[in-house]
Short mmCIF file of C-alpha atoms in Angstrom, two decimals:
data_model
loop_
_atom_site.label_atom_id
_atom_site.label_comp_id
_atom_site.label_asym_id
_atom_site.label_seq_id
_atom_site.Cartn_x
_atom_site.Cartn_y
_atom_site.Cartn_z
CA MET A 1 -7.83 -49.94 65.08
CA ALA A 2 -8.53 -47.24 62.57
CA GLU A 3 -9.67 -44.83 65.34
CA ARG A 4 -6.57 -45.39 67.40
CA GLY A 5 -4.45 -44.78 64.38
CA ARG A 6 -6.10 -41.42 63.77
CA LYS A 7 -5.48 -40.38 67.37
CA GLN A 8 -1.82 -41.25 67.08
CA ARG A 9 -1.50 -39.26 63.87
CA GLY A 10 -3.30 -36.28 65.46
CA GLY A 11 -1.06 -36.45 68.48
CA GLY A 12 1.98 -36.67 66.30
CA GLN A 13 1.02 -33.48 64.43
CA LYS A 14 0.40 -31.68 67.71
CA HIS A 15 3.80 -32.70 69.05
CA ALA A 16 5.41 -31.62 65.83
CA SER A 17 3.80 -28.11 65.82
CA ALA A 18 4.19 -27.22 69.53
CA PRO A 19 6.25 -29.51 71.71
CA ALA A 20 5.15 -29.62 75.30
CA THR A 21 7.23 -27.74 77.87
CA PRO A 22 7.36 -28.65 81.49
CA ALA A 23 5.61 -26.19 83.86
CA SER A 24 8.73 -25.77 85.98
CA HIS A 25 10.68 -24.28 83.03
CA GLN A 26 8.09 -21.70 81.84
CA ILE A 27 9.35 -18.01 81.51
CA PRO A 28 7.41 -15.68 83.84
CA ILE A 29 5.69 -12.63 82.36
CA ILE A 30 6.18 -9.48 84.50
CA LEU A 31 3.29 -7.01 84.16
CA ALA A 32 4.35 -4.47 86.87
CA LYS A 33 6.36 -1.42 85.68
CA GLN A 34 9.80 -1.06 87.11
CA PRO A 35 10.34 2.22 89.06
CA SER A 36 12.40 4.73 87.05
CA THR A 37 15.44 6.44 88.52
CA GLU A 38 15.10 9.46 86.20
CA ARG A 39 13.35 12.63 87.32
CA PRO A 40 9.86 13.05 85.88
CA ARG A 41 9.49 15.62 83.18
CA GLU A 42 6.73 18.14 83.66
CA HIS A 43 5.71 18.77 80.07
CA VAL A 44 6.52 16.01 77.56
CA ALA A 45 5.74 16.57 73.94
CA PRO A 46 3.12 14.07 72.59
CA ARG A 47 4.41 11.18 70.48
CA GLU A 48 3.59 10.64 66.83
CA LEU A 49 1.68 7.43 65.95
CA PHE A 50 1.38 5.77 62.55
CA ASP A 51 -2.17 5.45 61.21
CA PRO A 52 -2.32 2.47 58.83
CA SER A 53 -5.66 3.53 57.36
CA SER A 54 -4.39 6.88 56.08
CA GLY A 55 -0.72 6.01 55.75
CA SER A 56 0.35 9.08 57.71
CA ARG A 57 1.50 9.94 61.18
CA LYS A 58 -0.83 11.50 63.71
CA GLN A 59 -0.11 13.16 67.00
CA ALA A 60 -1.21 11.31 70.06
CA PRO A 61 -3.54 13.26 72.37
CA ALA A 62 -1.53 14.95 75.10
CA SER A 63 -2.58 14.98 78.68
CA ALA A 64 -4.10 18.17 79.94
CA ALA A 65 -1.28 20.52 80.88
CA PRO A 66 -1.71 23.41 83.29
CA PRO A 67 -2.22 26.82 81.62
CA ARG A 68 1.01 28.72 81.15
CA GLY A 69 1.15 32.44 81.94
CA PRO A 70 3.68 35.04 80.77
CA PRO A 71 7.31 34.12 81.43
CA VAL A 72 8.54 35.29 84.81
CA PRO A 73 12.22 36.24 85.00
CA MET A 74 14.10 34.07 87.38
CA GLN A 75 15.68 35.92 90.29
CA LEU A 76 18.80 34.51 91.81
CA ALA A 77 19.49 34.96 95.47
CA PRO A 78 22.72 36.87 96.04
CA GLN A 79 25.54 34.58 97.01
CA ARG A 80 27.87 35.28 99.82
CA GLY A 81 30.93 37.19 98.61
CA VAL A 82 29.41 37.93 95.19
CA SER A 83 28.25 41.47 94.41
CA ALA A 84 24.89 42.15 92.83
CA PRO A 85 24.87 42.40 89.02
CA THR A 86 25.21 45.92 87.69
CA PRO A 87 22.36 47.29 85.56
CA THR A 88 22.74 47.17 81.83
CA ILE A 89 23.45 50.25 79.70
CA ALA A 90 19.82 50.33 78.54
CA ALA A 91 18.60 50.32 82.13
CA ARG A 92 20.98 53.13 83.01
CA ARG A 93 19.66 55.26 80.16
CA GLU A 94 16.09 54.77 81.29
CA GLU A 95 16.84 55.89 84.85
CA PRO A 96 16.46 59.70 85.23
CA GLN A 97 19.76 61.19 86.31
CA GLU A 98 19.81 64.46 88.18
CA PRO A 99 22.75 66.84 87.60
CA GLN A 100 25.43 66.36 90.20
CA GLU A 101 26.10 69.56 92.11
CA PRO A 102 29.75 70.09 93.01
CA GLN A 103 30.54 69.98 96.68
CA PHE A 104 32.39 72.94 98.15
CA SER A 105 36.11 72.39 98.01
CA ALA A 106 38.84 74.78 99.13
CA GLU A 107 40.73 74.21 95.90
CA VAL A 108 42.47 76.58 93.50
CA VAL A 109 42.57 75.66 89.80
CA LYS A 110 43.95 77.33 86.71
CA LEU A 111 41.68 79.32 84.43
CA LEU A 112 44.66 80.49 82.35
CA ASP A 113 47.96 78.64 82.65
CA ASN A 114 51.40 80.28 82.70
CA ARG A 115 51.32 80.57 78.90
CA LEU A 116 47.84 82.13 79.09
CA VAL A 117 46.11 79.13 77.52
CA PHE A 118 42.49 78.74 78.64
CA GLN A 119 41.82 75.67 80.82
CA ASP A 120 38.50 73.90 81.50
CA THR A 121 39.55 72.28 84.78
CA ALA A 122 37.43 74.85 86.64
CA LYS A 123 34.24 73.01 85.65
CA THR A 124 34.79 70.61 88.54
CA LEU A 125 34.16 73.51 90.94
CA LEU A 126 31.27 75.10 89.04
CA SER A 127 27.59 74.17 89.10
CA GLU A 128 25.46 73.30 86.09
CA THR A 129 22.29 74.80 87.56
CA GLN A 130 23.44 77.63 89.86
CA SER A 131 22.73 81.02 88.30
CA ASN A 132 22.96 83.16 91.46
CA PHE A 133 26.71 83.70 91.56
CA LEU A 134 29.19 86.58 91.73
CA VAL A 135 32.49 86.88 89.85
CA VAL A 136 35.23 89.06 91.37
CA GLY A 137 38.67 89.58 89.79
CA VAL A 138 41.79 91.43 90.87
CA LEU A 139 44.31 93.53 88.91
CA GLY A 140 47.53 95.23 89.87
CA CYS A 141 51.26 95.42 89.40
CA GLN A 142 53.78 93.10 91.01
CA GLY A 143 54.15 92.94 94.79
CA VAL A 144 51.18 95.14 95.76
CA GLY A 145 49.33 92.39 97.65
CA LYS A 146 46.70 91.35 95.09
CA SER A 147 46.46 87.74 96.28
CA ARG A 148 46.15 88.72 99.95
CA VAL A 149 43.44 91.30 99.27
CA LEU A 150 41.43 88.90 97.08
CA ALA A 151 41.82 86.00 99.54
CA ALA A 152 40.34 88.24 102.25
CA LEU A 153 37.04 88.08 100.33
CA HIS A 154 36.87 84.32 100.89
CA SER A 155 34.62 83.59 103.84
CA SER A 156 36.25 80.40 105.13
CA HIS A 157 39.85 80.46 103.80
CA PRO A 158 41.38 83.96 104.02
CA HIS A 159 44.76 82.61 102.81
CA ILE A 160 43.58 80.39 99.99
CA PHE A 161 45.78 82.05 97.33
CA ALA A 162 49.54 81.60 97.45
CA GLN A 163 51.36 84.75 98.53
CA GLN A 164 54.92 85.89 98.00
CA GLY A 165 57.39 84.35 100.40
CA ARG A 166 60.81 85.65 101.37
CA ASP A 167 62.57 83.76 98.57
CA THR A 168 60.16 85.09 95.97
CA ILE A 169 60.60 88.65 97.18
CA ALA A 170 64.38 88.28 97.33
CA THR A 171 64.56 87.12 93.71
CA ALA A 172 62.04 89.74 92.53
CA ALA A 173 59.90 86.98 91.02
CA HIS A 174 56.14 87.00 90.61
CA GLN A 175 54.00 84.52 92.53
CA THR A 176 50.85 84.09 90.40
CA SER A 177 51.06 82.96 86.76
CA GLY A 178 48.06 83.23 84.48
CA ILE A 179 44.74 83.34 86.35
CA ASP A 180 43.85 81.22 89.38
CA LEU A 181 40.21 80.43 90.21
CA THR A 182 38.43 79.34 93.36
CA VAL A 183 34.83 79.38 94.62
CA SER A 184 33.62 80.34 98.09
CA PRO A 185 30.68 78.64 99.86
CA GLU A 186 28.52 81.68 99.00
CA ARG A 187 29.13 80.97 95.28
CA VAL A 188 31.58 83.85 94.82
CA ILE A 189 34.02 83.05 92.01
CA LEU A 190 37.39 84.67 92.75
CA LEU A 191 39.93 85.26 89.96
CA ASP A 192 43.55 86.00 90.94
CA SER A 193 45.62 87.24 87.98
CA GLN A 194 49.31 87.54 87.34
CA PRO A 195 50.88 91.03 87.71
CA LEU A 196 50.49 93.60 84.97
CA LEU A 197 53.53 95.20 83.32
CA SER A 198 55.82 92.88 85.26
CA ILE A 199 59.56 92.70 84.61
CA SER A 200 59.52 89.21 86.12
CA VAL A 201 56.96 88.02 83.57
CA LEU A 202 59.05 89.53 80.76
CA ASP A 203 62.16 87.80 82.11
CA TRP A 204 60.29 84.48 82.24
CA ARG A 205 59.19 84.88 78.60
CA ILE A 206 62.76 85.50 77.46
CA ARG A 207 64.30 82.68 79.51
CA THR A 208 61.73 80.09 78.41
CA ASP A 209 61.66 81.33 74.82
CA ALA A 210 57.88 81.66 74.93
CA PRO A 211 56.28 81.74 71.46
CA LEU A 212 55.51 85.19 70.10
CA PRO A 213 52.25 86.04 68.34
CA ALA A 214 52.55 86.86 64.65
CA SER A 215 51.76 90.54 65.22
CA THR A 216 54.26 91.04 68.10
CA PRO A 217 57.86 90.44 67.04
CA THR A 218 59.38 91.36 70.45
CA HIS A 219 58.85 89.97 73.95
CA GLU A 220 58.46 93.48 75.36
CA ALA A 221 55.48 94.18 73.09
CA ALA A 222 54.01 90.74 73.82
CA ALA A 223 54.21 91.31 77.59
CA GLU A 224 52.35 94.64 77.34
CA ILE A 225 49.70 93.22 74.98
CA GLN A 226 49.12 90.33 77.38
CA SER A 227 48.65 92.77 80.26
CA ILE A 228 46.03 94.63 78.24
CA GLN A 229 44.28 91.38 77.30
CA LEU A 230 44.18 90.24 80.94
CA ALA A 231 42.66 93.55 82.06
CA MET A 232 40.09 93.52 79.25
CA PHE A 233 39.19 89.93 80.03
CA LEU A 234 38.51 90.58 83.71
CA PHE A 235 36.49 93.73 83.01
CA ALA A 236 34.37 91.69 80.54
CA VAL A 237 33.65 88.51 82.56
CA CYS A 238 33.49 89.83 86.16
CA HIS A 239 30.78 91.61 88.12
CA ALA A 240 33.45 93.54 90.03
CA VAL A 241 37.19 94.09 89.53
CA VAL A 242 39.43 95.10 92.43
CA VAL A 243 42.35 97.29 91.27
CA VAL A 244 45.07 97.08 93.92
CA GLN A 245 47.88 99.63 94.35
CA ASP A 246 50.22 100.47 97.17
CA SER A 247 50.52 104.05 95.88
CA PRO A 248 49.20 105.93 92.82
CA ASP A 249 50.95 104.28 89.84
CA PRO A 250 51.23 106.30 86.58
CA ALA A 251 52.07 103.17 84.51
CA LEU A 252 48.89 101.44 85.71
CA ALA A 253 46.87 104.59 84.99
CA ARG A 254 48.21 104.66 81.41
CA LEU A 255 47.35 100.97 80.94
CA LEU A 256 43.79 101.45 82.18
CA ALA A 257 43.35 104.47 79.89
CA SER A 258 44.46 102.40 76.89
CA LEU A 259 41.72 99.82 77.52
CA GLU A 260 38.98 102.27 76.58
CA GLN A 261 40.91 103.50 73.54
CA LEU A 262 41.60 99.95 72.33
CA HIS A 263 38.05 98.71 72.87
CA PRO A 264 37.46 95.93 70.32
CA SER A 265 34.78 96.26 67.69
CA PRO A 266 31.35 94.81 68.66
CA THR A 267 31.40 92.74 65.45
CA GLU A 268 34.31 90.72 66.89
CA PHE A 269 32.05 89.58 69.74
CA SER A 270 29.08 88.23 67.80
CA PHE A 271 28.05 85.98 70.70
CA LEU A 272 27.05 89.03 72.76
CA PRO A 273 23.34 89.90 72.47
CA ARG A 274 23.84 93.68 72.50
CA SER A 275 26.26 96.02 70.78
CA GLU A 276 27.40 97.76 73.97
CA SER A 277 30.61 98.17 75.92
CA LEU A 278 32.54 94.99 76.54
CA PHE A 279 33.46 96.20 80.02
CA GLN A 280 30.66 95.44 82.48
CA ALA A 281 32.47 95.14 85.82
CA ASP A 282 32.21 97.62 88.67
CA ARG A 283 35.55 99.12 89.73
CA VAL A 284 36.84 99.02 93.28
CA PHE A 285 40.17 100.79 93.84
CA VAL A 286 42.13 99.55 96.84
CA PHE A 287 45.23 101.25 98.22
CA ASN A 288 46.98 98.50 100.14
CA ARG A 289 49.62 99.19 102.80
CA ALA A 290 48.53 102.81 102.87
CA ALA A 291 50.78 105.19 104.78
CA PRO A 292 49.41 106.43 108.11
CA GLU A 293 49.20 110.05 106.90
CA LEU A 294 46.75 109.06 104.15
CA PHE A 295 44.13 108.28 106.79
CA SER A 296 44.05 111.91 107.92
CA SER A 297 41.61 114.35 106.30
CA PRO A 298 44.20 116.20 104.14
CA GLY A 299 45.82 112.98 103.02
CA ARG A 300 42.50 111.35 102.21
CA ASP A 301 41.35 114.34 100.16
CA ALA A 302 44.57 114.38 98.15
CA LEU A 303 44.32 110.66 97.47
CA LEU A 304 40.69 110.93 96.36
CA SER A 305 41.58 113.73 93.95
CA ILE A 306 44.27 111.58 92.33
CA THR A 307 41.92 108.61 92.25
CA SER A 308 39.15 110.61 90.55
CA SER A 309 41.39 111.29 87.56
CA LEU A 310 42.30 107.61 87.47
CA LEU A 311 38.64 106.62 87.58
CA ASP A 312 37.82 108.90 84.66
CA ARG A 313 40.42 107.21 82.47
CA SER A 314 39.66 103.63 83.50
CA PRO A 315 37.15 101.43 81.63
CA ARG A 316 33.60 102.58 82.16
CA PRO A 317 30.93 99.99 82.86
CA GLY A 318 28.25 99.60 80.23
CA ARG A 319 25.53 100.35 82.74
CA SER A 320 24.85 103.48 84.79
CA GLU A 321 27.71 104.30 87.14
CA GLY A 322 27.43 104.83 90.85
CA SER A 323 29.77 106.69 93.15
CA PRO A 324 33.47 105.71 92.88
CA CYS A 325 34.49 103.03 95.37
CA VAL A 326 37.86 103.58 97.07
CA VAL A 327 39.13 101.54 100.04
CA LEU A 328 42.25 102.22 102.11
CA ILE A 329 43.94 99.32 103.89
CA PRO A 330 46.74 100.02 106.38
CA HIS A 331 49.98 98.10 106.51
CA ALA A 332 49.54 94.83 108.39
CA SER A 333 53.12 94.68 109.70
CA ASP A 334 52.05 96.12 113.04
CA ALA A 335 49.58 93.27 113.51
CA VAL A 336 50.47 90.08 115.28
CA GLU A 337 51.83 87.62 112.69
CA THR A 338 52.26 83.88 113.05
CA THR A 339 53.08 81.11 110.61
CA SER A 340 50.22 80.26 108.25
CA LYS A 341 48.62 76.82 108.54
CA HIS A 342 48.98 76.35 104.79
CA GLY A 343 52.60 77.53 104.67
CA ARG A 344 51.72 80.41 102.37
CA GLY A 345 53.31 83.30 104.19
CA PRO A 346 52.52 85.04 107.46
CA HIS A 347 49.10 84.68 109.01
CA VAL A 348 47.72 88.00 110.19
CA ASN A 349 45.58 88.11 113.30
CA HIS A 350 42.65 90.22 112.07
CA ASN A 351 41.45 90.77 115.62
CA GLN A 352 44.60 92.70 116.47
CA VAL A 353 43.85 96.44 116.41
CA LEU A 354 46.63 98.55 114.96
CA ALA A 355 47.95 101.53 116.84
CA SER A 356 46.41 104.77 115.66
CA HIS A 357 48.84 106.99 113.72
CA GLY A 358 46.46 109.85 113.11
CA SER A 359 42.88 110.95 113.08
CA GLY A 360 40.60 108.57 111.26
CA HIS A 361 43.11 105.70 111.19
CA LEU A 362 41.22 102.42 111.27
CA SER A 363 42.35 98.93 112.15
CA TYR A 364 43.35 96.38 109.54
CA ALA A 365 40.38 94.18 110.44
CA SER A 366 37.86 96.99 110.05
CA CYS A 367 39.29 97.98 106.66
CA ILE A 368 39.09 94.39 105.41
CA LEU A 369 35.51 94.23 106.67
CA ASP A 370 34.74 97.44 104.79
CA LEU A 371 36.25 95.96 101.62
CA ARG A 372 34.20 92.78 101.97
CA GLN A 373 30.97 94.71 102.46
CA LYS A 374 31.55 96.93 99.42
CA VAL A 375 32.69 94.19 97.03
CA LEU A 376 30.28 91.44 98.05
CA ALA A 377 27.35 93.89 97.89
CA THR A 378 27.79 94.08 94.12
CA PRO A 379 24.49 93.08 92.47
CA ARG A 380 24.54 89.58 90.99
CA ARG A 381 23.14 90.83 87.72
CA LEU A 382 23.14 89.21 84.30
CA LEU A 383 26.43 89.71 82.50
CA HIS A 384 25.75 91.31 79.11
CA GLY A 385 22.08 90.35 79.50
CA LEU A 386 22.90 86.62 79.29
CA ALA A 387 21.17 84.12 81.58
CA LEU A 388 24.25 82.13 82.58
CA THR A 389 24.84 79.34 85.03
CA GLU A 390 28.32 78.84 86.45
CA ARG A 391 29.23 76.25 83.82
CA LYS A 392 27.86 78.43 81.02
CA TRP A 393 29.81 81.37 82.40
CA LEU A 394 32.95 79.27 81.92
CA GLN A 395 32.07 78.73 78.26
CA PHE A 396 31.31 82.44 77.89
CA ALA A 397 34.70 83.34 79.41
CA ALA A 398 36.47 81.01 76.96
CA GLU A 399 34.77 82.73 74.00
CA VAL A 400 35.74 86.16 75.32
CA TRP A 401 39.39 85.13 75.70
CA VAL A 402 39.59 83.68 72.19
CA SER A 403 37.99 86.81 70.72
CA LEU A 404 40.44 89.08 72.57
CA GLN A 405 43.39 87.21 71.13
CA ARG A 406 42.01 87.85 67.63
CA ALA A 407 41.02 91.49 68.18
CA ALA A 408 42.17 93.70 65.30
CA SER A 409 42.72 96.74 67.52
CA LEU A 410 45.22 94.86 69.68
CA ARG A 411 47.10 93.60 66.63
CA GLU A 412 47.43 97.15 65.32
CA TYR A 413 48.62 98.38 68.70
CA ALA A 414 51.19 95.59 68.86
CA GLY A 415 52.53 96.70 65.50
CA PHE A 416 52.73 100.28 66.80
CA LEU A 417 54.72 99.13 69.84
CA SER A 418 57.12 97.16 67.64
CA ASP A 419 57.68 100.13 65.30
CA GLY A 420 58.34 102.42 68.25
CA ALA A 421 60.87 99.97 69.71
CA ALA A 422 62.68 99.69 66.35
CA ALA A 423 62.88 103.47 65.96
#
């Protein structure tokens, strides 16, 4: 009895501590890991575990990861319709850039505008590295054919400079204002200047109320001073200057004689390496539209005698002089003329031989060829001993022009002209 009572008490305690559960209602324990829908991560940072013995957190040992090399920049494939990214400014600075040489362009730009202000637009036609170049300028009074004679020196565009049309001649206006510049494929820099001692230029100054320099109170004095400055400028920055006349001109001879007398002081041109003459250009005297009798022996001798006196009074080059260069060009009216392609006046057929009017009379084409040979044969020497490229020559020309506008001798001469006009 006592034993069965103990069993009942033991069974009662067991039922009280953990009641029996039927086998059909037991909760299953799932040991398999459910597949994850997330993408696996390649490198997961190790977790921190708590160490109860030390009371701190320790880092769990990470699985062996593959060795990592230096970072490789990711390159994106170019998408359709999307241009490639441009390099950064730093990358552009690192890339060596060669100087861009200007391509030949039959273009005429201003070196001096109509108010005789120096322009730097010519740098688009000039090279930064080319030092083998020739500079040729032209001087003369109004209507003597300066632009046509100078354009004949251009190898590929013999009508590149604008020439007087019928309307311009009828109104007695001048065609070129300031100085025009162009460059031939042979790197010959051609400078076409406005007429010297021009009534049309004086009329333009008065009508437009052009500003007067402080030392020249009248427009008449300002026009003559500007003619002297233009002539001095071309004789200083050119290898050769072509002086064009249609007949011996006493006013032009007086102007050329005044250039040597009014030569500025060398101290006013401190950028020049030597204290020598400012005038370095060779002189080529051209008699355009020469009368037929001048091509005969007596006429040629008389013309050369007059020219010799003009040469003696004109600016002398700073280097040793050679024989005087004189070229006669006949009138081109007898040649076959057609309309120019550029609309800049009549186009002369240079292959047309003019009728001979006397002994020794040459054709227009042969005289132009003679002019080209004499002018383009000018040595491409250093101007004033300076090693200049075409771009540096432009800077040199700007300094010469600024110095001529400040020359003390020209200011004194302007005051003399003003006093003479007042008396």
